[in-house]
């Protein structure tokens, strides 16, 4: 009985966290003309480039992301509704020209299916996790900070799919300050997701570009090439 009661409390707490008022996401800056942002990326595991693109169609938003460092490439594409509800995503990771991970996700009402094929071992990992309320796909990581109004609300808690474990985990963003980076007024935001803690500088104004990203755990810094 004690175990059942504790499980009930945990479920109730999770429902409280994720049953907040709907967040009004700002998406006016996403247009049918593709926006392409390129970042220089410097870290202890090697330097490289990080590029992210957005565009809007009649009923969806598309996102494309590429990360390139020595011996490593990651390509991600995702499709979502204009209210940022995810529809599908594809991710391909190649490490040292030997290991390739191919992940595919599809979303339905309160259900999703994720499958990862790891080559050359041909190992397949699948999961169909349940969730309540809004969930973000991992492909949407670059877009979330740009759609939140930190002048109105300073902290946000969501759910996100962790492609490393195929599980749903908490995802938070909170305002921790304001700074000028590369001559641009920015909100300084702390993000915690499946990749750990990141500090993100988000441009104030209508476009809300991400100007700088610091990832303390991997000692990586990415800056927008203006």
mmCIF file of C-alpha atoms in Angstrom:
data_model
loop_
_atom_site.group_PDB
_atom_site.id
_atom_site.type_symbol
_atom_site.label_atom_id
_atom_site.label_comp_id
_atom_site.label_asym_id
_atom_site.label_seq_id
_atom_site.Cartn_x
_atom_site.Cartn_y
_atom_site.Cartn_z
ATOM 1 C CA UNK A 1 0.000 0.000 0.000
ATOM 2 C CA UNK A 2 2.874 2.388 0.840
ATOM 3 C CA UNK A 3 4.491 1.765 -2.564
ATOM 4 C CA UNK A 4 1.172 2.411 -4.355
ATOM 5 C CA UNK A 5 0.654 5.646 -2.398
ATOM 6 C CA UNK A 6 4.187 6.853 -3.214
ATOM 7 C CA UNK A 7 3.625 6.070 -6.900
ATOM 8 C CA UNK A 8 0.399 8.079 -6.791
ATOM 9 C CA UNK A 9 2.256 11.050 -5.286
ATOM 10 C CA UNK A 10 4.924 10.905 -8.008
ATOM 11 C CA UNK A 11 2.282 10.781 -10.745
ATOM 12 C CA UNK A 12 0.416 13.681 -9.167
ATOM 13 C CA UNK A 13 3.617 15.722 -8.957
ATOM 14 C CA UNK A 14 4.440 15.034 -12.608
ATOM 15 C CA UNK A 15 0.923 16.049 -13.627
ATOM 16 C CA UNK A 16 1.317 19.298 -11.681
ATOM 17 C CA UNK A 17 4.602 20.101 -13.415
ATOM 18 C CA UNK A 18 3.370 19.424 -16.932
ATOM 19 C CA UNK A 19 -0.236 20.642 -16.591
ATOM 20 C CA UNK A 20 0.621 24.330 -16.561
ATOM 21 C CA UNK A 21 -1.175 26.904 -18.699
ATOM 22 C CA UNK A 22 -0.424 26.555 -22.435
ATOM 23 C CA UNK A 23 2.651 28.515 -23.447
ATOM 24 C CA UNK A 24 2.116 31.157 -26.162
ATOM 25 C CA UNK A 25 5.013 30.400 -28.495
ATOM 26 C CA UNK A 26 6.347 33.201 -30.715
ATOM 27 C CA UNK A 27 6.733 31.886 -34.254
ATOM 28 C CA UNK A 28 6.169 35.018 -36.355
ATOM 29 C CA UNK A 29 9.867 35.139 -37.241
ATOM 30 C CA UNK A 30 9.635 31.798 -39.083
ATOM 31 C CA UNK A 31 8.824 32.506 -42.738
ATOM 32 C CA UNK A 32 8.610 30.555 -45.985
ATOM 33 C CA UNK A 33 12.033 31.926 -46.894
ATOM 34 C CA UNK A 34 14.553 29.589 -45.255
ATOM 35 C CA UNK A 35 16.646 31.108 -42.485
ATOM 36 C CA UNK A 36 20.151 29.632 -42.233
ATOM 37 C CA UNK A 37 22.333 30.330 -39.186
ATOM 38 C CA UNK A 38 25.951 29.152 -39.060
ATOM 39 C CA UNK A 39 28.036 28.908 -35.891
ATOM 40 C CA UNK A 40 31.716 28.344 -35.251
ATOM 41 C CA UNK A 41 32.027 25.607 -32.643
ATOM 42 C CA UNK A 42 35.096 25.252 -30.411
ATOM 43 C CA UNK A 43 35.561 22.430 -27.900
ATOM 44 C CA UNK A 44 38.046 19.999 -26.365
ATOM 45 C CA UNK A 45 36.781 17.218 -28.660
ATOM 46 C CA UNK A 46 37.569 19.292 -31.749
ATOM 47 C CA UNK A 47 36.506 22.429 -33.558
ATOM 48 C CA UNK A 48 33.905 22.551 -36.271
ATOM 49 C CA UNK A 49 30.684 24.094 -37.549
ATOM 50 C CA UNK A 50 27.091 24.026 -36.344
ATOM 51 C CA UNK A 51 24.342 25.041 -38.730
ATOM 52 C CA UNK A 52 20.579 25.267 -38.207
ATOM 53 C CA UNK A 53 17.822 26.199 -40.680
ATOM 54 C CA UNK A 54 14.107 26.953 -40.318
ATOM 55 C CA UNK A 55 11.248 27.453 -42.757
ATOM 56 C CA UNK A 56 7.448 27.538 -42.698
ATOM 57 C CA UNK A 57 5.101 25.806 -45.139
ATOM 58 C CA UNK A 58 1.313 26.218 -45.306
ATOM 59 C CA UNK A 59 0.693 24.077 -42.219
ATOM 60 C CA UNK A 60 4.064 23.049 -40.790
ATOM 61 C CA UNK A 61 7.471 24.263 -39.628
ATOM 62 C CA UNK A 62 10.594 22.445 -40.779
ATOM 63 C CA UNK A 63 13.958 22.440 -39.036
ATOM 64 C CA UNK A 64 17.329 21.171 -40.279
ATOM 65 C CA UNK A 65 20.517 20.900 -38.235
ATOM 66 C CA UNK A 66 24.094 19.881 -39.053
ATOM 67 C CA UNK A 67 27.020 19.461 -36.659
ATOM 68 C CA UNK A 68 30.471 18.777 -38.094
ATOM 69 C CA UNK A 69 33.709 18.226 -36.162
ATOM 70 C CA UNK A 70 36.765 16.070 -36.849
ATOM 71 C CA UNK A 71 35.588 12.473 -37.210
ATOM 72 C CA UNK A 72 31.979 13.297 -36.299
ATOM 73 C CA UNK A 73 28.893 14.386 -38.222
ATOM 74 C CA UNK A 74 25.303 14.731 -37.052
ATOM 75 C CA UNK A 75 22.384 15.571 -39.324
ATOM 76 C CA UNK A 76 18.885 16.138 -37.943
ATOM 77 C CA UNK A 77 15.622 17.091 -39.633
ATOM 78 C CA UNK A 78 12.262 17.598 -37.982
ATOM 79 C CA UNK A 79 8.718 18.553 -38.923
ATOM 80 C CA UNK A 80 6.170 20.105 -36.562
ATOM 81 C CA UNK A 81 2.831 21.901 -36.649
ATOM 82 C CA UNK A 82 2.875 25.695 -36.460
ATOM 83 C CA UNK A 83 2.088 25.454 -32.724
ATOM 84 C CA UNK A 84 5.356 23.433 -32.381
ATOM 85 C CA UNK A 85 3.621 20.063 -31.880
ATOM 86 C CA UNK A 86 6.120 17.541 -33.331
ATOM 87 C CA UNK A 87 5.130 15.312 -36.242
ATOM 88 C CA UNK A 88 8.301 13.399 -37.170
ATOM 89 C CA UNK A 89 12.096 13.569 -37.108
ATOM 90 C CA UNK A 90 15.160 11.821 -38.492
ATOM 91 C CA UNK A 91 18.682 11.874 -37.067
ATOM 92 C CA UNK A 92 21.878 10.400 -38.491
ATOM 93 C CA UNK A 93 25.171 10.305 -36.573
ATOM 94 C CA UNK A 94 28.449 9.053 -38.007
ATOM 95 C CA UNK A 95 31.483 8.596 -35.719
ATOM 96 C CA UNK A 96 34.968 8.147 -37.196
ATOM 97 C CA UNK A 97 33.502 6.728 -40.405
ATOM 98 C CA UNK A 98 32.724 3.455 -38.615
ATOM 99 C CA UNK A 99 29.649 3.725 -36.384
ATOM 100 C CA UNK A 100 26.388 5.078 -37.719
ATOM 101 C CA UNK A 101 23.231 5.680 -35.684
ATOM 102 C CA UNK A 102 19.986 6.234 -37.564
ATOM 103 C CA UNK A 103 17.072 7.423 -35.379
ATOM 104 C CA UNK A 104 13.502 7.942 -36.576
ATOM 105 C CA UNK A 105 10.547 9.305 -34.598
ATOM 106 C CA UNK A 106 6.845 9.578 -35.380
ATOM 107 C CA UNK A 107 4.249 11.283 -33.184
ATOM 108 C CA UNK A 108 0.539 10.695 -32.723
ATOM 109 C CA UNK A 109 -1.962 11.731 -30.022
ATOM 110 C CA UNK A 110 -0.162 11.172 -26.697
ATOM 111 C CA UNK A 111 1.924 8.442 -28.351
ATOM 112 C CA UNK A 112 5.196 8.319 -30.182
ATOM 113 C CA UNK A 113 7.375 5.680 -31.750
ATOM 114 C CA UNK A 114 11.161 5.927 -31.751
ATOM 115 C CA UNK A 115 13.543 3.497 -33.411
ATOM 116 C CA UNK A 116 17.352 3.633 -33.599
ATOM 117 C CA UNK A 117 19.469 1.414 -35.861
ATOM 118 C CA UNK A 118 23.151 1.165 -34.930
ATOM 119 C CA UNK A 119 25.547 0.001 -37.624
ATOM 120 C CA UNK A 120 27.700 -1.990 -38.306
ATOM 121 C CA UNK A 121 26.248 -4.078 -35.448
ATOM 122 C CA UNK A 122 22.698 -3.860 -36.884
ATOM 123 C CA UNK A 123 21.371 -3.402 -33.374
ATOM 124 C CA UNK A 124 17.855 -1.944 -33.231
ATOM 125 C CA UNK A 125 16.473 -0.110 -30.197
ATOM 126 C CA UNK A 126 12.745 0.696 -30.147
ATOM 127 C CA UNK A 127 10.364 2.288 -27.703
ATOM 128 C CA UNK A 128 6.816 3.668 -27.616
ATOM 129 C CA UNK A 129 6.773 5.908 -24.534
ATOM 130 C CA UNK A 130 3.499 7.400 -23.315
ATOM 131 C CA UNK A 131 3.288 11.039 -22.284
ATOM 132 C CA UNK A 132 0.747 13.539 -20.973
ATOM 133 C CA UNK A 133 0.487 17.018 -22.494
ATOM 134 C CA UNK A 134 3.098 18.668 -24.704
ATOM 135 C CA UNK A 135 6.335 16.906 -25.521
ATOM 136 C CA UNK A 136 9.214 18.293 -27.578
ATOM 137 C CA UNK A 137 11.219 16.196 -30.009
ATOM 138 C CA UNK A 138 15.012 16.369 -29.739
ATOM 139 C CA UNK A 139 15.113 17.962 -33.212
ATOM 140 C CA UNK A 140 13.342 21.000 -31.741
ATOM 141 C CA UNK A 141 16.123 21.873 -29.282
ATOM 142 C CA UNK A 142 17.389 24.842 -31.356
ATOM 143 C CA UNK A 143 13.942 26.400 -31.759
ATOM 144 C CA UNK A 144 12.463 26.453 -28.248
ATOM 145 C CA UNK A 145 14.476 29.336 -26.748
ATOM 146 C CA UNK A 146 13.644 31.497 -29.757
ATOM 147 C CA UNK A 147 9.893 31.072 -29.271
ATOM 148 C CA UNK A 148 9.684 31.877 -25.534
ATOM 149 C CA UNK A 149 8.962 35.362 -24.165
ATOM 150 C CA UNK A 150 11.455 35.815 -21.338
ATOM 151 C CA UNK A 151 10.255 39.389 -20.774
ATOM 152 C CA UNK A 152 6.932 37.977 -19.533
ATOM 153 C CA UNK A 153 7.887 34.653 -17.940
ATOM 154 C CA UNK A 154 11.365 33.798 -16.630
ATOM 155 C CA UNK A 155 11.164 30.006 -16.227
ATOM 156 C CA UNK A 156 9.619 27.228 -18.311
ATOM 157 C CA UNK A 157 9.303 23.469 -17.761
ATOM 158 C CA UNK A 158 8.446 21.051 -20.563
ATOM 159 C CA UNK A 159 8.936 17.420 -21.556
ATOM 160 C CA UNK A 160 11.383 16.220 -24.197
ATOM 161 C CA UNK A 161 12.286 12.956 -25.860
ATOM 162 C CA UNK A 162 15.786 11.794 -24.947
ATOM 163 C CA UNK A 163 17.134 9.958 -28.046
ATOM 164 C CA UNK A 164 19.974 8.491 -25.982
ATOM 165 C CA UNK A 165 17.576 6.486 -23.779
ATOM 166 C CA UNK A 166 14.348 6.651 -25.844
ATOM 167 C CA UNK A 167 12.565 8.022 -22.757
ATOM 168 C CA UNK A 168 10.626 11.201 -21.920
ATOM 169 C CA UNK A 169 12.508 13.507 -19.532
ATOM 170 C CA UNK A 170 12.017 17.015 -18.047
ATOM 171 C CA UNK A 171 13.304 19.939 -20.088
ATOM 172 C CA UNK A 172 13.722 23.371 -18.496
ATOM 173 C CA UNK A 173 14.688 26.878 -19.559
ATOM 174 C CA UNK A 174 15.083 29.866 -17.268
ATOM 175 C CA UNK A 175 16.289 33.439 -17.541
ATOM 176 C CA UNK A 176 19.478 34.038 -15.532
ATOM 177 C CA UNK A 177 20.463 37.481 -16.762
ATOM 178 C CA UNK A 178 20.876 39.900 -19.631
ATOM 179 C CA UNK A 179 24.121 40.606 -21.493
ATOM 180 C CA UNK A 180 25.509 42.148 -24.669
ATOM 181 C CA UNK A 181 27.213 39.564 -26.897
ATOM 182 C CA UNK A 182 28.883 40.502 -30.189
ATOM 183 C CA UNK A 183 27.273 43.946 -29.811
ATOM 184 C CA UNK A 184 23.748 42.496 -29.521
ATOM 185 C CA UNK A 185 21.417 42.812 -26.498
ATOM 186 C CA UNK A 186 20.595 39.283 -25.331
ATOM 187 C CA UNK A 187 18.689 37.315 -22.738
ATOM 188 C CA UNK A 188 21.025 34.914 -20.938
ATOM 189 C CA UNK A 189 19.158 31.626 -20.547
ATOM 190 C CA UNK A 190 20.041 28.383 -18.771
ATOM 191 C CA UNK A 191 18.770 25.228 -20.474
ATOM 192 C CA UNK A 192 18.749 21.664 -19.121
ATOM 193 C CA UNK A 193 17.888 18.858 -21.512
ATOM 194 C CA UNK A 194 19.169 15.423 -22.568
ATOM 195 C CA UNK A 195 22.545 16.941 -23.502
ATOM 196 C CA UNK A 196 22.976 18.452 -20.048
ATOM 197 C CA UNK A 197 23.285 22.084 -19.018
ATOM 198 C CA UNK A 198 23.723 24.844 -21.587
ATOM 199 C CA UNK A 199 23.908 28.619 -21.377
ATOM 200 C CA UNK A 200 22.205 30.303 -24.336
ATOM 201 C CA UNK A 201 22.315 33.976 -25.318
ATOM 202 C CA UNK A 202 19.071 34.808 -27.157
ATOM 203 C CA UNK A 203 18.787 38.064 -29.075
ATOM 204 C CA UNK A 204 16.144 40.476 -27.810
ATOM 205 C CA UNK A 205 13.726 41.562 -30.514
ATOM 206 C CA UNK A 206 11.511 39.981 -33.128
ATOM 207 C CA UNK A 207 13.965 37.490 -34.645
ATOM 208 C CA UNK A 208 15.284 36.152 -31.311
ATOM 209 C CA UNK A 209 18.393 34.632 -32.883
ATOM 210 C CA UNK A 210 20.615 32.472 -30.709
ATOM 211 C CA UNK A 211 23.947 34.332 -30.658
ATOM 212 C CA UNK A 212 26.069 32.146 -28.392
ATOM 213 C CA UNK A 213 25.864 28.707 -26.750
ATOM 214 C CA UNK A 214 28.097 27.394 -23.960
ATOM 215 C CA UNK A 215 28.032 23.737 -22.894
ATOM 216 C CA UNK A 216 30.081 23.527 -19.671
ATOM 217 C CA UNK A 217 30.082 19.720 -19.420
ATOM 218 C CA UNK A 218 31.732 19.296 -22.825
ATOM 219 C CA UNK A 219 33.588 22.618 -22.667
ATOM 220 C CA UNK A 220 32.147 23.622 -26.025
ATOM 221 C CA UNK A 221 31.362 27.164 -27.171
ATOM 222 C CA UNK A 222 29.402 27.951 -30.347
ATOM 223 C CA UNK A 223 29.033 31.493 -31.674
ATOM 224 C CA UNK A 224 26.956 32.818 -34.543
ATOM 225 C CA UNK A 225 29.040 33.887 -37.529
ATOM 226 C CA UNK A 226 27.642 37.355 -38.315
#
